Amino acid sequence: MKFFSNGLKDNPYKFDGLTGKTDAIQQVFKLIEQVARTNVTVLLLGESGTGKELVSRSIHARSARAKKPFIAVNMGAISPELVISELFGHEKGAYTGAHERKEGRFERANGGTLFMDEISTMDQRTQISLLRVLESRHIHPVGARNSIPVDVRVIGATNKDLLELVKEGQFREDLYYRFNVVTLNIPPLRERKEDIPIIANEYLRIYGKTYKKKFKPLSEEIYTRLINYHWPGNVRELKNVIHRAVVLCEDGNITARHFPGRIINEDDDNSAYMRIKVGSSLKEVEKTLIKETLFHFNGNKQETAKALKISRKSLYNKIKEHALDDMLH
Ligand SMILES: Nc1ncnc2c1ncn2[C@@H]1O[C@H](COP(=O)(O)OP(=O)(O)OP(=O)(O)O)[C@@H](O)[C@H]1O
Ligand SMILES: [Mg+2]
């Protein structure tokens, strides 16, 4: 029997807590390995729920800093009045209510990694202070006489188009380039659909274990639905949807009814609809349906007949019968 010292090696689709087989995500795995060996500042770009925090934890865990702290700070969740002392700390008595010296996040992350989420929300003052710290590698706690050196790898993340914010003057260009030494783009889940089934199965396994439930494999129909859905909440949404299905399913057979309507009822992208007035005659409905189907297939009679499940000959007859010839020219 063969043992792997690193449990990841036997499954190339798993990388720390991340799962994925598409080139897009495999490329992310590779970049994580490359940047983990260095101390460069990293910028993570990706929609909400694409795994930015997970990626930053992975970079930290694979770096020489792994035994030192990983500190996360959500810039969007700190009020502008507190942000400077939150990041850089303050001395005792620095201002009213500062009864004790407080370590800032940078100091707490010393030797390790500071993950700064939602960096696009920083105001101008904070941006300037941060730029100074990134350039000098020193922090200046509020009320302190001297600045102190810090050795911190910074990873910034945003789900906004940062370059656009630079153009609008909302985000400093010099700070953008400070962050942007290496940019890691995590594509939305709908752009890497091949990852959907394996991520779904991974969470089926994980939640199955949590709830001590066993399941039959998902049906083709469920896979198709999961793949066709556009996942605005990305992997977080998929994870939650599988969690929900595991909780709701009692007999080991996960079916459509265990999924939210938004996923099961979503139509194929190119579906078209027509409105029919209740009270129309069958003949009128037939005429409208044929007309709309012809429109939908740009007048292609073969496709139209196929969709209506009638022969080409019947379609020709009906076109004549309903006087639809005109619209075909
Ligand atoms: N490739 C993946 N495989 C498995 N799970 C993933 C993957 N990507 C993300 N997740 C899971 O999805 C959830 C959201 O991930 P994470 O918090 O890292 O996203 P985020 O990009 O930081 O989101 P936000 O912008 O909302 O903060 C987490 O529970 C994480 O475990
Ligand atoms: Mg996050």
Tab-separated table of C-alpha atoms and ligand atoms in Angstrom:
chain	number	residue	atom	x	y	z
A	1	MET	CA	0.000	0.000	0.000
A	2	LYS	CA	1.202	3.449	-0.846
A	3	PHE	CA	1.016	6.311	1.608
A	4	PHE	CA	1.227	9.926	0.745
A	5	SER	CA	2.911	12.214	3.219
A	6	ASN	CA	0.844	15.028	1.763
A	7	GLY	CA	-2.795	14.000	1.591
A	8	LEU	CA	-3.289	16.355	-1.335
A	9	LYS	CA	-1.101	14.534	-3.793
A	10	ASP	CA	-3.569	11.717	-4.389
A	11	ASN	CA	-6.210	14.148	-5.587
A	12	PRO	CA	-4.942	16.744	-8.057
A	13	TYR	CA	-8.282	18.527	-7.922
A	14	LYS	CA	-7.874	19.437	-4.272
A	15	PHE	CA	-5.555	22.103	-3.028
A	16	ASP	CA	-5.842	22.898	0.666
A	17	GLY	CA	-9.549	23.699	1.079
A	18	LEU	CA	-9.943	24.536	-2.610
A	19	THR	CA	-11.398	22.155	-5.170
A	20	GLY	CA	-11.256	22.575	-8.943
A	21	LYS	CA	-10.137	20.954	-12.151
A	22	THR	CA	-10.515	23.687	-14.778
A	23	ASP	CA	-7.391	25.302	-16.174
A	24	ALA	CA	-8.533	28.565	-14.607
A	25	ILE	CA	-8.478	27.241	-11.053
A	26	GLN	CA	-5.434	25.017	-11.608
A	27	GLN	CA	-3.623	28.169	-12.680
A	28	VAL	CA	-4.649	29.758	-9.362
A	29	PHE	CA	-3.218	26.738	-7.489
A	30	LYS	CA	0.053	27.120	-9.351
A	31	LEU	CA	0.293	30.833	-8.602
A	32	ILE	CA	-0.396	30.168	-4.921
A	33	GLU	CA	2.600	27.832	-4.820
A	34	GLN	CA	4.798	30.346	-6.608
A	35	VAL	CA	3.938	33.372	-4.488
A	36	ALA	CA	3.992	31.337	-1.257
A	37	ARG	CA	7.761	30.994	-1.657
A	38	THR	CA	8.203	34.761	-1.736
A	39	ASN	CA	7.242	37.751	0.390
A	40	VAL	CA	5.596	39.757	-2.383
A	41	THR	CA	2.407	41.693	-1.847
A	42	VAL	CA	-0.489	39.952	-3.560
A	43	LEU	CA	-3.715	41.343	-4.931
A	44	LEU	CA	-6.635	38.931	-5.087
A	45	LEU	CA	-9.428	39.839	-7.465
A	46	GLY	CA	-12.692	37.975	-7.605
A	47	GLU	CA	-16.412	38.245	-7.068
A	48	SER	CA	-17.905	37.550	-3.672
A	49	GLY	CA	-17.679	33.890	-2.702
A	50	THR	CA	-14.994	32.901	-5.219
A	51	GLY	CA	-12.562	31.863	-2.497
A	52	LYS	CA	-10.349	34.915	-1.933
A	53	GLU	CA	-9.983	34.305	1.788
A	54	LEU	CA	-9.296	30.610	1.238
A	55	VAL	CA	-6.602	31.442	-1.315
A	56	SER	CA	-4.925	33.891	1.052
A	57	ARG	CA	-4.928	31.312	3.858
A	58	SER	CA	-3.386	28.812	1.485
A	59	ILE	CA	-0.622	31.243	0.493
A	60	HIS	CA	0.119	31.804	4.173
A	61	ALA	CA	0.039	28.114	5.072
A	62	ARG	CA	2.490	27.241	2.301
A	63	SER	CA	4.890	30.064	3.084
A	64	ALA	CA	7.845	30.215	5.457
A	65	ARG	CA	5.558	32.367	7.623
A	66	ALA	CA	3.126	29.520	8.278
A	67	LYS	CA	3.927	29.234	11.984
A	68	LYS	CA	3.441	32.960	12.525
A	69	PRO	CA	0.000	34.612	12.697
A	70	PHE	CA	-2.433	34.967	9.836
A	71	ILE	CA	-4.512	38.049	10.585
A	72	ALA	CA	-7.557	38.997	8.525
A	73	VAL	CA	-9.024	42.469	8.512
A	74	ASN	CA	-12.114	43.523	6.618
A	75	MET	CA	-11.557	47.137	5.651
A	76	GLY	CA	-15.227	47.534	4.809
A	77	ALA	CA	-16.263	46.696	8.366
A	78	ILE	CA	-14.183	49.257	10.279
A	79	SER	CA	-15.445	52.785	10.789
A	80	PRO	CA	-13.223	55.538	9.327
A	81	GLU	CA	-12.535	57.000	12.808
A	82	LEU	CA	-11.139	53.720	14.095
A	83	VAL	CA	-9.311	52.404	11.082
A	84	ILE	CA	-5.885	53.943	11.737
A	85	SER	CA	-5.657	52.737	15.337
A	86	GLU	CA	-7.122	49.375	14.297
A	87	LEU	CA	-4.378	48.872	11.692
A	88	PHE	CA	-1.421	50.506	13.405
A	89	GLY	CA	-2.391	50.466	17.091
A	90	HIS	CA	-2.251	53.230	19.662
A	91	GLU	CA	-0.404	54.132	22.846
A	92	LYS	CA	-2.005	54.378	26.251
A	93	GLY	CA	-3.585	57.799	26.579
A	94	ALA	CA	-3.304	58.531	22.845
A	95	TYR	CA	-6.847	59.829	22.988
A	96	THR	CA	-9.828	59.887	25.327
A	97	GLY	CA	-10.805	56.351	26.153
A	98	ALA	CA	-7.423	54.855	25.201
A	99	HIS	CA	-6.830	53.311	28.625
A	100	GLU	CA	-4.254	50.840	27.451
A	101	ARG	CA	-1.749	50.393	24.702
A	102	LYS	CA	-3.342	48.556	21.818
A	103	GLU	CA	-1.573	46.453	19.220
A	104	GLY	CA	-2.696	47.122	15.683
A	105	ARG	CA	-3.336	44.388	13.130
A	106	PHE	CA	0.050	44.960	11.521
A	107	GLU	CA	1.829	44.356	14.800
A	108	ARG	CA	-0.252	41.292	15.529
A	109	ALA	CA	0.604	39.896	12.109
A	110	ASN	CA	4.330	40.480	12.621
A	111	GLY	CA	6.333	37.699	11.016
A	112	GLY	CA	3.175	36.417	9.376
A	113	THR	CA	0.520	37.511	6.892
A	114	LEU	CA	-2.044	40.287	6.949
A	115	PHE	CA	-5.069	39.662	4.766
A	116	MET	CA	-6.804	42.950	3.971
A	117	ASP	CA	-10.259	42.328	2.568
A	118	GLU	CA	-12.353	44.902	0.671
A	119	ILE	CA	-9.441	47.271	0.192
A	120	SER	CA	-11.518	49.317	-2.245
A	121	THR	CA	-13.452	50.788	0.704
A	122	MET	CA	-10.462	52.568	2.251
A	123	ASP	CA	-10.709	56.356	2.475
A	124	GLN	CA	-7.929	58.603	1.177
A	125	ARG	CA	-6.319	59.128	4.577
A	126	THR	CA	-6.068	55.404	5.234
A	127	GLN	CA	-4.720	54.814	1.755
A	128	ILE	CA	-1.894	57.304	2.356
A	129	SER	CA	-0.997	55.773	5.740
A	130	LEU	CA	-1.020	52.291	4.278
A	131	LEU	CA	1.153	53.320	1.358
A	132	ARG	CA	3.699	54.708	3.792
A	133	VAL	CA	3.739	51.484	5.777
A	134	LEU	CA	4.114	49.317	2.693
A	135	GLU	CA	7.005	51.472	1.514
A	136	SER	CA	8.837	51.888	4.808
A	137	ARG	CA	7.887	48.597	6.478
A	138	HIS	CA	7.443	50.604	9.668
A	139	ILE	CA	4.256	51.424	11.529
A	140	HIS	CA	3.542	54.409	13.657
A	141	PRO	CA	1.004	53.658	16.391
A	142	VAL	CA	-1.237	56.619	17.266
A	143	GLY	CA	0.433	58.649	20.032
A	144	ALA	CA	3.729	56.764	19.802
A	145	ARG	CA	7.000	58.631	19.812
A	146	ASN	CA	8.782	56.294	17.409
A	147	SER	CA	7.777	54.084	14.572
A	148	ILE	CA	8.394	50.368	14.855
A	149	PRO	CA	9.570	47.946	12.166
A	150	VAL	CA	7.174	45.246	11.027
A	151	ASP	CA	7.768	42.223	8.848
A	152	VAL	CA	4.405	41.437	7.323
A	153	ARG	CA	3.329	39.977	4.006
A	154	VAL	CA	0.232	41.824	2.873
A	155	ILE	CA	-2.477	40.238	0.752
A	156	GLY	CA	-5.207	42.583	-0.439
A	157	ALA	CA	-8.558	41.489	-1.809
A	158	THR	CA	-11.442	43.154	-3.566
A	159	ASN	CA	-14.492	42.247	-5.603
A	160	LYS	CA	-14.461	45.660	-7.294
A	161	ASP	CA	-12.713	46.694	-10.475
A	162	LEU	CA	-9.801	48.417	-8.760
A	163	LEU	CA	-8.357	49.857	-11.950
A	164	GLU	CA	-11.694	51.524	-12.644
A	165	LEU	CA	-11.575	53.061	-9.147
A	166	VAL	CA	-8.073	54.310	-9.897
A	167	LYS	CA	-9.365	55.982	-13.054
A	168	GLU	CA	-12.195	57.571	-11.072
A	169	GLY	CA	-9.701	58.875	-8.527
A	170	GLN	CA	-11.156	56.822	-5.681
A	171	PHE	CA	-8.151	54.576	-5.242
A	172	ARG	CA	-4.596	55.900	-5.312
A	173	GLU	CA	-2.635	54.783	-8.310
A	174	ASP	CA	0.634	54.439	-6.333
A	175	LEU	CA	-1.114	52.221	-3.782
A	176	TYR	CA	-2.649	50.169	-6.572
A	177	TYR	CA	0.815	49.410	-7.956
A	178	ARG	CA	2.109	48.615	-4.471
A	179	PHE	CA	-0.574	45.964	-4.111
A	180	ASN	CA	-0.435	44.790	-7.645
A	181	VAL	CA	3.005	43.167	-7.603
A	182	VAL	CA	1.292	39.872	-8.283
A	183	THR	CA	-2.385	39.779	-9.157
A	184	LEU	CA	-4.354	36.630	-8.740
A	185	ASN	CA	-7.628	36.587	-10.577
A	186	ILE	CA	-10.198	34.105	-9.354
A	187	PRO	CA	-12.832	33.678	-12.054
A	188	PRO	CA	-16.516	33.452	-11.120
A	189	LEU	CA	-17.963	29.941	-10.882
A	190	ARG	CA	-20.133	30.412	-13.987
A	191	GLU	CA	-16.933	30.812	-16.013
A	192	ARG	CA	-15.567	27.484	-14.793
A	193	LYS	CA	-18.611	25.282	-15.010
A	194	GLU	CA	-16.597	22.061	-15.076
A	195	ASP	CA	-15.707	22.710	-11.453
A	196	ILE	CA	-19.358	22.704	-10.377
A	197	PRO	CA	-19.886	18.903	-10.192
A	198	ILE	CA	-16.685	18.200	-8.296
A	199	ILE	CA	-17.226	21.024	-5.831
A	200	ALA	CA	-20.825	19.827	-5.335
A	201	ASN	CA	-19.590	16.290	-4.671
A	202	GLU	CA	-16.897	17.505	-2.337
A	203	TYR	CA	-19.451	19.329	-0.179
A	204	LEU	CA	-21.840	16.380	-0.421
A	205	ARG	CA	-19.077	14.269	1.079
A	206	ILE	CA	-18.186	16.856	3.740
A	207	TYR	CA	-21.759	17.578	4.860
A	208	GLY	CA	-22.693	13.895	4.546
A	209	LYS	CA	-19.992	13.214	7.109
A	210	THR	CA	-21.126	16.074	9.352
A	211	TYR	CA	-24.730	14.853	9.376
A	212	LYS	CA	-23.837	11.159	9.191
A	213	LYS	CA	-25.876	10.671	6.013
A	214	LYS	CA	-25.086	8.641	2.901
A	215	PHE	CA	-26.284	9.585	-0.569
A	216	LYS	CA	-26.714	8.017	-3.976
A	217	PRO	CA	-24.805	9.868	-6.720
A	218	LEU	CA	-26.595	12.965	-8.015
A	219	SER	CA	-28.681	12.430	-11.157
A	220	GLU	CA	-27.743	13.804	-14.561
A	221	GLU	CA	-30.736	16.123	-14.329
A	222	ILE	CA	-29.479	17.666	-11.094
A	223	TYR	CA	-25.979	18.070	-12.521
A	224	THR	CA	-27.414	19.787	-15.584
A	225	ARG	CA	-29.391	22.187	-13.415
A	226	LEU	CA	-26.397	22.970	-11.227
A	227	ILE	CA	-24.227	23.556	-14.279
A	228	ASN	CA	-26.758	25.774	-16.036
A	229	TYR	CA	-27.386	28.005	-13.039
A	230	HIS	CA	-25.406	31.263	-13.054
A	231	TRP	CA	-24.246	31.213	-9.370
A	232	PRO	CA	-24.152	34.919	-8.511
A	233	GLY	CA	-22.900	33.947	-5.035
A	234	ASN	CA	-20.227	31.673	-6.543
A	235	VAL	CA	-18.769	28.781	-4.521
A	236	ARG	CA	-20.263	30.068	-1.282
A	237	GLU	CA	-23.733	29.771	-2.812
A	238	LEU	CA	-23.041	26.268	-4.175
A	239	LYS	CA	-21.709	25.169	-0.796
A	240	ASN	CA	-24.822	26.477	0.960
A	241	VAL	CA	-27.147	24.875	-1.592
A	242	ILE	CA	-25.521	21.462	-1.066
A	243	HIS	CA	-25.600	21.973	2.698
A	244	ARG	CA	-29.330	22.654	2.466
A	245	ALA	CA	-29.951	19.579	0.298
A	246	VAL	CA	-28.065	17.371	2.757
A	247	VAL	CA	-30.122	18.712	5.654
A	248	LEU	CA	-33.440	18.295	3.818
A	249	CYS	CA	-32.845	14.871	2.288
A	250	GLU	CA	-33.891	12.005	4.538
A	251	ASP	CA	-33.760	8.962	2.267
A	252	GLY	CA	-30.333	9.210	0.641
A	253	ASN	CA	-31.841	10.184	-2.682
A	254	ILE	CA	-31.255	13.851	-3.447
A	255	THR	CA	-33.762	15.143	-5.994
A	256	ALA	CA	-34.913	18.470	-7.433
A	257	ARG	CA	-37.202	19.134	-4.479
A	258	HIS	CA	-34.188	19.466	-2.190
A	259	PHE	CA	-32.924	22.460	-4.173
A	260	PRO	CA	-34.158	26.054	-4.136
A	261	GLY	CA	-36.504	27.017	-6.977
A	262	ARG	CA	-34.058	29.551	-8.421
A	263	ILE	CA	-31.748	26.701	-9.381
A	264	ILE	CA	-34.236	24.072	-10.465
A	265	ASN	CA	-36.496	26.374	-12.428
A	266	GLU	CA	-33.882	28.307	-14.283
A	267	ASP	CA	-34.375	27.954	-17.988
A	268	ASP	CA	-31.758	27.298	-20.572
A	269	ASP	CA	-30.154	30.542	-21.600
A	270	ASN	CA	-31.773	30.845	-25.017
A	271	SER	CA	-35.340	30.072	-24.009
A	272	ALA	CA	-38.020	32.317	-25.423
A	273	TYR	CA	-41.619	32.772	-24.319
A	274	MET	CA	-44.918	33.870	-25.765
A	275	ARG	CA	-48.015	35.163	-24.100
A	276	ILE	CA	-51.307	33.544	-24.946
A	277	LYS	CA	-54.598	35.106	-23.978
A	278	VAL	CA	-56.838	32.752	-22.062
A	279	GLY	CA	-59.917	32.265	-24.231
A	280	SER	CA	-57.965	31.974	-27.486
A	281	SER	CA	-59.084	29.282	-29.876
A	282	LEU	CA	-56.869	26.260	-30.461
A	283	LYS	CA	-56.412	27.427	-34.015
A	284	GLU	CA	-55.154	30.851	-32.915
A	285	VAL	CA	-52.768	29.248	-30.426
A	286	GLU	CA	-51.440	26.926	-33.122
A	287	LYS	CA	-50.860	29.841	-35.452
A	288	THR	CA	-49.056	31.907	-32.783
A	289	LEU	CA	-46.906	28.988	-31.694
A	290	ILE	CA	-45.799	28.213	-35.246
A	291	LYS	CA	-45.145	31.867	-35.973
A	292	GLU	CA	-43.085	32.401	-32.794
A	293	THR	CA	-41.139	29.188	-33.304
A	294	LEU	CA	-40.278	30.202	-36.835
A	295	PHE	CA	-39.132	33.597	-35.544
A	296	HIS	CA	-37.067	31.949	-32.846
A	297	PHE	CA	-35.211	29.817	-35.387
A	298	ASN	CA	-34.845	32.695	-37.844
A	299	GLY	CA	-37.230	31.101	-40.323
A	300	ASN	CA	-35.340	27.795	-40.397
A	301	LYS	CA	-38.095	25.275	-41.201
A	302	GLN	CA	-36.090	22.196	-40.350
A	303	GLU	CA	-35.354	23.412	-36.818
A	304	THR	CA	-38.925	24.653	-36.409
A	305	ALA	CA	-40.432	21.322	-37.442
A	306	LYS	CA	-38.048	19.513	-35.110
A	307	ALA	CA	-39.000	21.710	-32.145
A	308	LEU	CA	-42.718	21.297	-32.883
A	309	LYS	CA	-42.195	17.561	-33.349
A	310	ILE	CA	-43.984	17.493	-36.718
A	311	SER	CA	-42.733	16.590	-40.193
A	312	ARG	CA	-41.416	19.221	-42.594
A	313	LYS	CA	-44.357	18.478	-44.822
A	314	SER	CA	-46.905	19.131	-42.041
A	315	LEU	CA	-45.121	22.374	-41.248
A	316	TYR	CA	-45.412	23.520	-44.886
A	317	ASN	CA	-49.125	22.686	-44.845
A	318	LYS	CA	-49.700	24.592	-41.627
A	319	ILE	CA	-47.736	27.601	-42.861
A	320	LYS	CA	-50.067	27.695	-45.824
A	321	GLU	CA	-53.180	27.064	-43.737
A	322	HIS	CA	-52.391	29.943	-41.345
A	323	ALA	CA	-51.180	32.215	-44.148
A	324	LEU	CA	-47.757	32.560	-42.571
A	325	ASP	CA	-45.935	32.548	-45.911
A	326	ASP	CA	-45.505	36.293	-45.820
A	327	MET	CA	-43.331	36.363	-42.741
A	328	LEU	CA	-40.868	33.996	-44.328
A	329	HIS	CA	-39.720	36.463	-46.949
B	1	LIG	N1	-12.589	26.247	-5.028
B	1	LIG	C1	-13.271	26.034	-3.892
B	1	LIG	N2	-13.504	24.778	-3.470
B	1	LIG	C2	-14.180	24.541	-2.348
B	1	LIG	N3	-14.695	25.493	-1.573
B	1	LIG	C3	-14.504	26.766	-1.920
B	1	LIG	C4	-13.793	27.107	-3.106
B	1	LIG	N4	-13.783	28.444	-3.228
B	1	LIG	C5	-14.473	28.932	-2.170
B	1	LIG	N5	-14.910	27.935	-1.373
B	1	LIG	C6	-15.760	28.076	-0.173
B	1	LIG	O1	-16.685	29.114	-0.453
B	1	LIG	C7	-16.830	29.958	0.680
B	1	LIG	C8	-16.476	31.374	0.283
B	1	LIG	O2	-15.068	31.476	0.139
B	1	LIG	P1	-14.270	32.772	0.641
B	1	LIG	O3	-14.802	33.249	1.937
B	1	LIG	O4	-12.821	32.458	0.561
B	1	LIG	O5	-14.710	33.762	-0.534
B	1	LIG	P2	-14.382	35.305	-0.716
B	1	LIG	O6	-13.943	35.466	-2.121
B	1	LIG	O7	-13.464	35.756	0.367
B	1	LIG	O8	-15.814	35.957	-0.570
B	1	LIG	P3	-16.208	37.480	-0.127
B	1	LIG	O9	-15.769	38.376	-1.253
B	1	LIG	O10	-17.689	37.431	-0.007
B	1	LIG	O11	-15.492	37.760	1.158
B	1	LIG	C9	-15.968	29.409	1.767
B	1	LIG	O12	-16.763	28.643	2.642
B	1	LIG	C10	-14.982	28.517	1.056
B	1	LIG	O13	-14.651	27.437	1.836
B	2	MG	MG	-13.841	37.148	1.922
